[in-house]
Amino acid sequence: MGTSKSGKTSIKRVVFDKMSPHESVFNEPTTQIDSLQVDNLGYAKLTVTEFPSNFIEEKGTSVDISYFQTCGLIIYVFDSLDTTNQPYDYFKDNVLPLLLKHPDISLAVFTHKTDSTNINPSELSKQKGEIQTRFKDILSKCSFDINVN
């Protein structure tokens, strides 16, 4: 899950479809829920489900909502180049309610596009710390016991 242009489709296609990262910039925006069965890992089978950025559980169909009944992990893709409040607002409005409703689901926040910037390592470390602090603040208000790395 994540905002539009955060890189959800690119990550999925690079990791599972062997797409070149340079080709992934031409991906079309995701407009509907898209699932991919991954069973070539040898030791595990999993389903990767990508939700469009406009997905809201309360407005989803029963089929859409059923994805969360068996979900073990939500990966929230955070675009490190987005300096607006939009990714945090999306997280608070869409992901946090899912976590509160389904407390057995784990959360991972993936900070994406950190390698596409030309900032020095100390600035990147500072940026990562700010992102971690913002997410910790959001989650602490909901009494989540969370470790943000």
mmCIF file with all atom_site columns, C-alpha atoms in Angstrom:
data_model
loop_
_atom_site.group_PDB
_atom_site.id
_atom_site.type_symbol
_atom_site.label_atom_id
_atom_site.label_alt_id
_atom_site.label_comp_id
_atom_site.label_asym_id
_atom_site.label_entity_id
_atom_site.label_seq_id
_atom_site.pdbx_PDB_ins_code
_atom_site.Cartn_x
_atom_site.Cartn_y
_atom_site.Cartn_z
_atom_site.occupancy
_atom_site.B_iso_or_equiv
_atom_site.pdbx_formal_charge
_atom_site.auth_seq_id
_atom_site.auth_comp_id
_atom_site.auth_asym_id
_atom_site.auth_atom_id
_atom_site.pdbx_PDB_model_num
ATOM 1   C CA . MET A 1 1   ? 0.000   0.000   0.000   1.00 0.00 ? 1   MET A CA 1
ATOM 2   C CA . GLY A 1 2   ? 1.082   3.586   -0.513  1.00 0.00 ? 2   GLY A CA 1
ATOM 3   C CA . THR A 1 3   ? 0.370   6.836   -2.276  1.00 0.00 ? 3   THR A CA 1
ATOM 4   C CA . SER A 1 4   ? 0.292   7.247   -6.032  1.00 0.00 ? 4   SER A CA 1
ATOM 5   C CA . LYS A 1 5   ? 3.766   7.203   -7.614  1.00 0.00 ? 5   LYS A CA 1
ATOM 6   C CA . SER A 1 6   ? 5.384   5.840   -4.435  1.00 0.00 ? 6   SER A CA 1
ATOM 7   C CA . GLY A 1 7   ? 6.773   2.858   -6.345  1.00 0.00 ? 7   GLY A CA 1
ATOM 8   C CA . LYS A 1 8   ? 4.501   -0.039  -5.396  1.00 0.00 ? 8   LYS A CA 1
ATOM 9   C CA . THR A 1 9   ? 4.158   -1.415  -8.936  1.00 0.00 ? 9   THR A CA 1
ATOM 10  C CA . SER A 1 10  ? 7.818   -0.809  -9.748  1.00 0.00 ? 10  SER A CA 1
ATOM 11  C CA . ILE A 1 11  ? 8.980   -2.758  -6.715  1.00 0.00 ? 11  ILE A CA 1
ATOM 12  C CA . LYS A 1 12  ? 6.647   -5.655  -7.491  1.00 0.00 ? 12  LYS A CA 1
ATOM 13  C CA . ARG A 1 13  ? 7.708   -5.827  -11.146 1.00 0.00 ? 13  ARG A CA 1
ATOM 14  C CA . VAL A 1 14  ? 11.430  -5.502  -10.468 1.00 0.00 ? 14  VAL A CA 1
ATOM 15  C CA . VAL A 1 15  ? 11.420  -8.117  -7.706  1.00 0.00 ? 15  VAL A CA 1
ATOM 16  C CA . PHE A 1 16  ? 8.985   -10.672 -9.125  1.00 0.00 ? 16  PHE A CA 1
ATOM 17  C CA . ASP A 1 17  ? 8.899   -10.045 -12.881 1.00 0.00 ? 17  ASP A CA 1
ATOM 18  C CA . LYS A 1 18  ? 12.627  -9.326  -13.334 1.00 0.00 ? 18  LYS A CA 1
ATOM 19  C CA . MET A 1 19  ? 11.889  -5.914  -14.872 1.00 0.00 ? 19  MET A CA 1
ATOM 20  C CA . SER A 1 20  ? 14.817  -3.535  -15.105 1.00 0.00 ? 20  SER A CA 1
ATOM 21  C CA . PRO A 1 21  ? 14.528  -0.697  -12.578 1.00 0.00 ? 21  PRO A CA 1
ATOM 22  C CA . HIS A 1 22  ? 15.038  1.770   -15.424 1.00 0.00 ? 22  HIS A CA 1
ATOM 23  C CA . GLU A 1 23  ? 12.046  0.336   -17.297 1.00 0.00 ? 23  GLU A CA 1
ATOM 24  C CA . SER A 1 24  ? 9.817   0.593   -14.258 1.00 0.00 ? 24  SER A CA 1
ATOM 25  C CA . VAL A 1 25  ? 9.451   4.371   -14.608 1.00 0.00 ? 25  VAL A CA 1
ATOM 26  C CA . PHE A 1 26  ? 7.066   3.682   -17.511 1.00 0.00 ? 26  PHE A CA 1
ATOM 27  C CA . ASN A 1 27  ? 4.581   1.666   -15.416 1.00 0.00 ? 27  ASN A CA 1
ATOM 28  C CA . GLU A 1 28  ? 0.969   2.749   -15.638 1.00 0.00 ? 28  GLU A CA 1
ATOM 29  C CA . PRO A 1 29  ? -0.738  3.695   -12.364 1.00 0.00 ? 29  PRO A CA 1
ATOM 30  C CA . THR A 1 30  ? -2.533  0.843   -10.613 1.00 0.00 ? 30  THR A CA 1
ATOM 31  C CA . THR A 1 31  ? -6.287  1.342   -10.850 1.00 0.00 ? 31  THR A CA 1
ATOM 32  C CA . GLN A 1 32  ? -7.546  -1.887  -9.273  1.00 0.00 ? 32  GLN A CA 1
ATOM 33  C CA . ILE A 1 33  ? -6.393  -4.472  -6.773  1.00 0.00 ? 33  ILE A CA 1
ATOM 34  C CA . ASP A 1 34  ? -3.746  -6.666  -8.374  1.00 0.00 ? 34  ASP A CA 1
ATOM 35  C CA . SER A 1 35  ? -2.616  -9.971  -6.845  1.00 0.00 ? 35  SER A CA 1
ATOM 36  C CA . LEU A 1 36  ? 0.367   -12.100 -7.765  1.00 0.00 ? 36  LEU A CA 1
ATOM 37  C CA . GLN A 1 37  ? 0.897   -15.693 -6.601  1.00 0.00 ? 37  GLN A CA 1
ATOM 38  C CA . VAL A 1 38  ? 4.530   -16.373 -5.758  1.00 0.00 ? 38  VAL A CA 1
ATOM 39  C CA . ASP A 1 39  ? 5.252   -20.065 -5.388  1.00 0.00 ? 39  ASP A CA 1
ATOM 40  C CA . ASN A 1 40  ? 8.763   -20.407 -6.760  1.00 0.00 ? 40  ASN A CA 1
ATOM 41  C CA . LEU A 1 41  ? 10.524  -19.647 -3.491  1.00 0.00 ? 41  LEU A CA 1
ATOM 42  C CA . GLY A 1 42  ? 10.845  -23.325 -2.647  1.00 0.00 ? 42  GLY A CA 1
ATOM 43  C CA . TYR A 1 43  ? 10.130  -22.882 1.053   1.00 0.00 ? 43  TYR A CA 1
ATOM 44  C CA . ALA A 1 44  ? 7.037   -20.691 1.027   1.00 0.00 ? 44  ALA A CA 1
ATOM 45  C CA . LYS A 1 45  ? 4.083   -19.654 -1.038  1.00 0.00 ? 45  LYS A CA 1
ATOM 46  C CA . LEU A 1 46  ? 2.740   -16.163 -0.804  1.00 0.00 ? 46  LEU A CA 1
ATOM 47  C CA . THR A 1 47  ? 0.351   -13.792 -2.443  1.00 0.00 ? 47  THR A CA 1
ATOM 48  C CA . VAL A 1 48  ? 1.491   -10.255 -3.119  1.00 0.00 ? 48  VAL A CA 1
ATOM 49  C CA . THR A 1 49  ? -1.477  -7.927  -3.405  1.00 0.00 ? 49  THR A CA 1
ATOM 50  C CA . GLU A 1 50  ? -1.079  -4.364  -4.566  1.00 0.00 ? 50  GLU A CA 1
ATOM 51  C CA . PHE A 1 51  ? -3.778  -1.862  -3.711  1.00 0.00 ? 51  PHE A CA 1
ATOM 52  C CA . PRO A 1 52  ? -4.331  1.266   -5.784  1.00 0.00 ? 52  PRO A CA 1
ATOM 53  C CA . SER A 1 53  ? -3.627  4.494   -3.946  1.00 0.00 ? 53  SER A CA 1
ATOM 54  C CA . ASN A 1 54  ? -7.327  5.362   -3.920  1.00 0.00 ? 54  ASN A CA 1
ATOM 55  C CA . PHE A 1 55  ? -8.306  2.157   -2.071  1.00 0.00 ? 55  PHE A CA 1
ATOM 56  C CA . ILE A 1 56  ? -10.296 2.778   1.098   1.00 0.00 ? 56  ILE A CA 1
ATOM 57  C CA . GLU A 1 57  ? -11.452 -0.285  3.025   1.00 0.00 ? 57  GLU A CA 1
ATOM 58  C CA . GLU A 1 58  ? -14.740 1.254   4.120   1.00 0.00 ? 58  GLU A CA 1
ATOM 59  C CA . LYS A 1 59  ? -15.679 1.788   0.464   1.00 0.00 ? 59  LYS A CA 1
ATOM 60  C CA . GLY A 1 60  ? -14.344 -1.576  -0.739  1.00 0.00 ? 60  GLY A CA 1
ATOM 61  C CA . THR A 1 61  ? -16.441 -4.560  -1.656  1.00 0.00 ? 61  THR A CA 1
ATOM 62  C CA . SER A 1 62  ? -16.616 -7.637  0.532   1.00 0.00 ? 62  SER A CA 1
ATOM 63  C CA . VAL A 1 63  ? -14.147 -9.290  -1.853  1.00 0.00 ? 63  VAL A CA 1
ATOM 64  C CA . ASP A 1 64  ? -11.716 -6.386  -1.458  1.00 0.00 ? 64  ASP A CA 1
ATOM 65  C CA . ILE A 1 65  ? -12.022 -6.452  2.307   1.00 0.00 ? 65  ILE A CA 1
ATOM 66  C CA . SER A 1 66  ? -11.528 -10.239 2.414   1.00 0.00 ? 66  SER A CA 1
ATOM 67  C CA . TYR A 1 67  ? -7.867  -9.719  1.469   1.00 0.00 ? 67  TYR A CA 1
ATOM 68  C CA . PHE A 1 68  ? -7.238  -8.516  5.000   1.00 0.00 ? 68  PHE A CA 1
ATOM 69  C CA . GLN A 1 69  ? -8.773  -11.595 6.631   1.00 0.00 ? 69  GLN A CA 1
ATOM 70  C CA . THR A 1 70  ? -5.733  -13.681 5.616   1.00 0.00 ? 70  THR A CA 1
ATOM 71  C CA . CYS A 1 71  ? -3.169  -10.892 5.373   1.00 0.00 ? 71  CYS A CA 1
ATOM 72  C CA . GLY A 1 72  ? -0.045  -11.323 7.464   1.00 0.00 ? 72  GLY A CA 1
ATOM 73  C CA . LEU A 1 73  ? 1.851   -8.183  6.512   1.00 0.00 ? 73  LEU A CA 1
ATOM 74  C CA . ILE A 1 74  ? 1.149   -4.757  5.079   1.00 0.00 ? 74  ILE A CA 1
ATOM 75  C CA . ILE A 1 75  ? 4.140   -3.160  3.412   1.00 0.00 ? 75  ILE A CA 1
ATOM 76  C CA . TYR A 1 76  ? 3.656   0.577   3.252   1.00 0.00 ? 76  TYR A CA 1
ATOM 77  C CA . VAL A 1 77  ? 5.784   2.028   0.465   1.00 0.00 ? 77  VAL A CA 1
ATOM 78  C CA . PHE A 1 78  ? 6.995   5.503   1.371   1.00 0.00 ? 78  PHE A CA 1
ATOM 79  C CA . ASP A 1 79  ? 8.440   7.693   -1.389  1.00 0.00 ? 79  ASP A CA 1
ATOM 80  C CA . SER A 1 80  ? 11.502  9.359   0.132   1.00 0.00 ? 80  SER A CA 1
ATOM 81  C CA . LEU A 1 81  ? 11.330  12.076  -2.540  1.00 0.00 ? 81  LEU A CA 1
ATOM 82  C CA . ASP A 1 82  ? 7.832   13.158  -1.463  1.00 0.00 ? 82  ASP A CA 1
ATOM 83  C CA . THR A 1 83  ? 8.333   16.026  0.970   1.00 0.00 ? 83  THR A CA 1
ATOM 84  C CA . THR A 1 84  ? 4.620   16.717  1.448   1.00 0.00 ? 84  THR A CA 1
ATOM 85  C CA . ASN A 1 85  ? 2.405   15.433  4.242   1.00 0.00 ? 85  ASN A CA 1
ATOM 86  C CA . GLN A 1 86  ? 0.442   13.294  1.776   1.00 0.00 ? 86  GLN A CA 1
ATOM 87  C CA . PRO A 1 87  ? 2.221   9.973   2.531   1.00 0.00 ? 87  PRO A CA 1
ATOM 88  C CA . TYR A 1 88  ? 1.707   10.452  6.272   1.00 0.00 ? 88  TYR A CA 1
ATOM 89  C CA . ASP A 1 89  ? -1.924  11.501  5.809   1.00 0.00 ? 89  ASP A CA 1
ATOM 90  C CA . TYR A 1 90  ? -2.571  8.493   3.543   1.00 0.00 ? 90  TYR A CA 1
ATOM 91  C CA . PHE A 1 91  ? -1.008  6.247   6.168   1.00 0.00 ? 91  PHE A CA 1
ATOM 92  C CA . LYS A 1 92  ? -3.159  7.738   8.965   1.00 0.00 ? 92  LYS A CA 1
ATOM 93  C CA . ASP A 1 93  ? -6.363  7.658   6.902   1.00 0.00 ? 93  ASP A CA 1
ATOM 94  C CA . ASN A 1 94  ? -6.016  4.279   5.150   1.00 0.00 ? 94  ASN A CA 1
ATOM 95  C CA . VAL A 1 95  ? -3.378  2.005   6.671   1.00 0.00 ? 95  VAL A CA 1
ATOM 96  C CA . LEU A 1 96  ? -3.788  2.793   10.351  1.00 0.00 ? 96  LEU A CA 1
ATOM 97  C CA . PRO A 1 97  ? -7.523  1.968   10.395  1.00 0.00 ? 97  PRO A CA 1
ATOM 98  C CA . LEU A 1 98  ? -6.725  -1.410  8.797   1.00 0.00 ? 98  LEU A CA 1
ATOM 99  C CA . LEU A 1 99  ? -4.135  -2.151  11.473  1.00 0.00 ? 99  LEU A CA 1
ATOM 100 C CA . LEU A 1 100 ? -6.560  -1.179  14.227  1.00 0.00 ? 100 LEU A CA 1
ATOM 101 C CA . LYS A 1 101 ? -9.304  -3.347  12.728  1.00 0.00 ? 101 LYS A CA 1
ATOM 102 C CA . HIS A 1 102 ? -6.951  -6.284  12.053  1.00 0.00 ? 102 HIS A CA 1
ATOM 103 C CA . PRO A 1 103 ? -4.419  -6.331  14.927  1.00 0.00 ? 103 PRO A CA 1
ATOM 104 C CA . ASP A 1 104 ? -2.813  -9.597  13.757  1.00 0.00 ? 104 ASP A CA 1
ATOM 105 C CA . ILE A 1 105 ? -1.435  -7.903  10.631  1.00 0.00 ? 105 ILE A CA 1
ATOM 106 C CA . SER A 1 106 ? 2.196   -6.830  10.872  1.00 0.00 ? 106 SER A CA 1
ATOM 107 C CA . LEU A 1 107 ? 3.468   -3.596  9.382   1.00 0.00 ? 107 LEU A CA 1
ATOM 108 C CA . ALA A 1 108 ? 6.640   -2.783  7.468   1.00 0.00 ? 108 ALA A CA 1
ATOM 109 C CA . VAL A 1 109 ? 7.379   0.695   6.167   1.00 0.00 ? 109 VAL A CA 1
ATOM 110 C CA . PHE A 1 110 ? 9.613   0.572   3.103   1.00 0.00 ? 110 PHE A CA 1
ATOM 111 C CA . THR A 1 111 ? 11.379  3.822   2.322   1.00 0.00 ? 111 THR A CA 1
ATOM 112 C CA . HIS A 1 112 ? 11.718  3.814   -1.459  1.00 0.00 ? 112 HIS A CA 1
ATOM 113 C CA . LYS A 1 113 ? 13.795  5.884   -3.912  1.00 0.00 ? 113 LYS A CA 1
ATOM 114 C CA . THR A 1 114 ? 16.613  6.634   -1.485  1.00 0.00 ? 114 THR A CA 1
ATOM 115 C CA . ASP A 1 115 ? 19.170  5.631   -4.116  1.00 0.00 ? 115 ASP A CA 1
ATOM 116 C CA . SER A 1 116 ? 17.796  8.005   -6.751  1.00 0.00 ? 116 SER A CA 1
ATOM 117 C CA . THR A 1 117 ? 18.735  11.131  -4.872  1.00 0.00 ? 117 THR A CA 1
ATOM 118 C CA . ASN A 1 118 ? 22.057  12.873  -5.004  1.00 0.00 ? 118 ASN A CA 1
ATOM 119 C CA . ILE A 1 119 ? 22.252  13.645  -1.315  1.00 0.00 ? 119 ILE A CA 1
ATOM 120 C CA . ASN A 1 120 ? 25.215  12.725  0.819   1.00 0.00 ? 120 ASN A CA 1
ATOM 121 C CA . PRO A 1 121 ? 25.041  9.819   3.279   1.00 0.00 ? 121 PRO A CA 1
ATOM 122 C CA . SER A 1 122 ? 24.746  12.022  6.364   1.00 0.00 ? 122 SER A CA 1
ATOM 123 C CA . GLU A 1 123 ? 21.804  13.927  4.856   1.00 0.00 ? 123 GLU A CA 1
ATOM 124 C CA . LEU A 1 124 ? 20.202  10.609  3.879   1.00 0.00 ? 124 LEU A CA 1
ATOM 125 C CA . SER A 1 125 ? 20.634  9.369   7.446   1.00 0.00 ? 125 SER A CA 1
ATOM 126 C CA . LYS A 1 126 ? 19.027  12.559  8.766   1.00 0.00 ? 126 LYS A CA 1
ATOM 127 C CA . GLN A 1 127 ? 16.115  12.144  6.350   1.00 0.00 ? 127 GLN A CA 1
ATOM 128 C CA . LYS A 1 128 ? 15.626  8.523   7.417   1.00 0.00 ? 128 LYS A CA 1
ATOM 129 C CA . GLY A 1 129 ? 15.589  9.595   11.061  1.00 0.00 ? 129 GLY A CA 1
ATOM 130 C CA . GLU A 1 130 ? 12.924  12.222  10.353  1.00 0.00 ? 130 GLU A CA 1
ATOM 131 C CA . ILE A 1 131 ? 10.755  9.672   8.538   1.00 0.00 ? 131 ILE A CA 1
ATOM 132 C CA . GLN A 1 132 ? 11.128  7.184   11.407  1.00 0.00 ? 132 GLN A CA 1
ATOM 133 C CA . THR A 1 133 ? 10.223  9.860   13.941  1.00 0.00 ? 133 THR A CA 1
ATOM 134 C CA . ARG A 1 134 ? 7.085   10.864  12.037  1.00 0.00 ? 134 ARG A CA 1
ATOM 135 C CA . PHE A 1 135 ? 5.867   7.256   11.798  1.00 0.00 ? 135 PHE A CA 1
ATOM 136 C CA . LYS A 1 136 ? 6.690   6.579   15.462  1.00 0.00 ? 136 LYS A CA 1
ATOM 137 C CA . ASP A 1 137 ? 4.685   9.664   16.435  1.00 0.00 ? 137 ASP A CA 1
ATOM 138 C CA . ILE A 1 138 ? 1.687   8.561   14.370  1.00 0.00 ? 138 ILE A CA 1
ATOM 139 C CA . LEU A 1 139 ? 1.774   5.023   15.749  1.00 0.00 ? 139 LEU A CA 1
ATOM 140 C CA . SER A 1 140 ? 2.416   6.022   19.364  1.00 0.00 ? 140 SER A CA 1
ATOM 141 C CA . LYS A 1 141 ? -0.865  7.954   19.402  1.00 0.00 ? 141 LYS A CA 1
ATOM 142 C CA . CYS A 1 142 ? -2.622  4.640   18.792  1.00 0.00 ? 142 CYS A CA 1
ATOM 143 C CA . SER A 1 143 ? -0.770  2.734   21.514  1.00 0.00 ? 143 SER A CA 1
ATOM 144 C CA . PHE A 1 144 ? 1.103   0.581   19.016  1.00 0.00 ? 144 PHE A CA 1
ATOM 145 C CA . ASP A 1 145 ? 4.189   -1.192  20.267  1.00 0.00 ? 145 ASP A CA 1
ATOM 146 C CA . ILE A 1 146 ? 6.309   -0.548  17.207  1.00 0.00 ? 146 ILE A CA 1
ATOM 147 C CA . ASN A 1 147 ? 9.921   -0.763  16.153  1.00 0.00 ? 147 ASN A CA 1
ATOM 148 C CA . VAL A 1 148 ? 10.645  1.461   13.159  1.00 0.00 ? 148 VAL A CA 1
ATOM 149 C CA . ASN A 1 149 ? 13.975  0.672   11.471  1.00 0.00 ? 149 ASN A CA 1
#
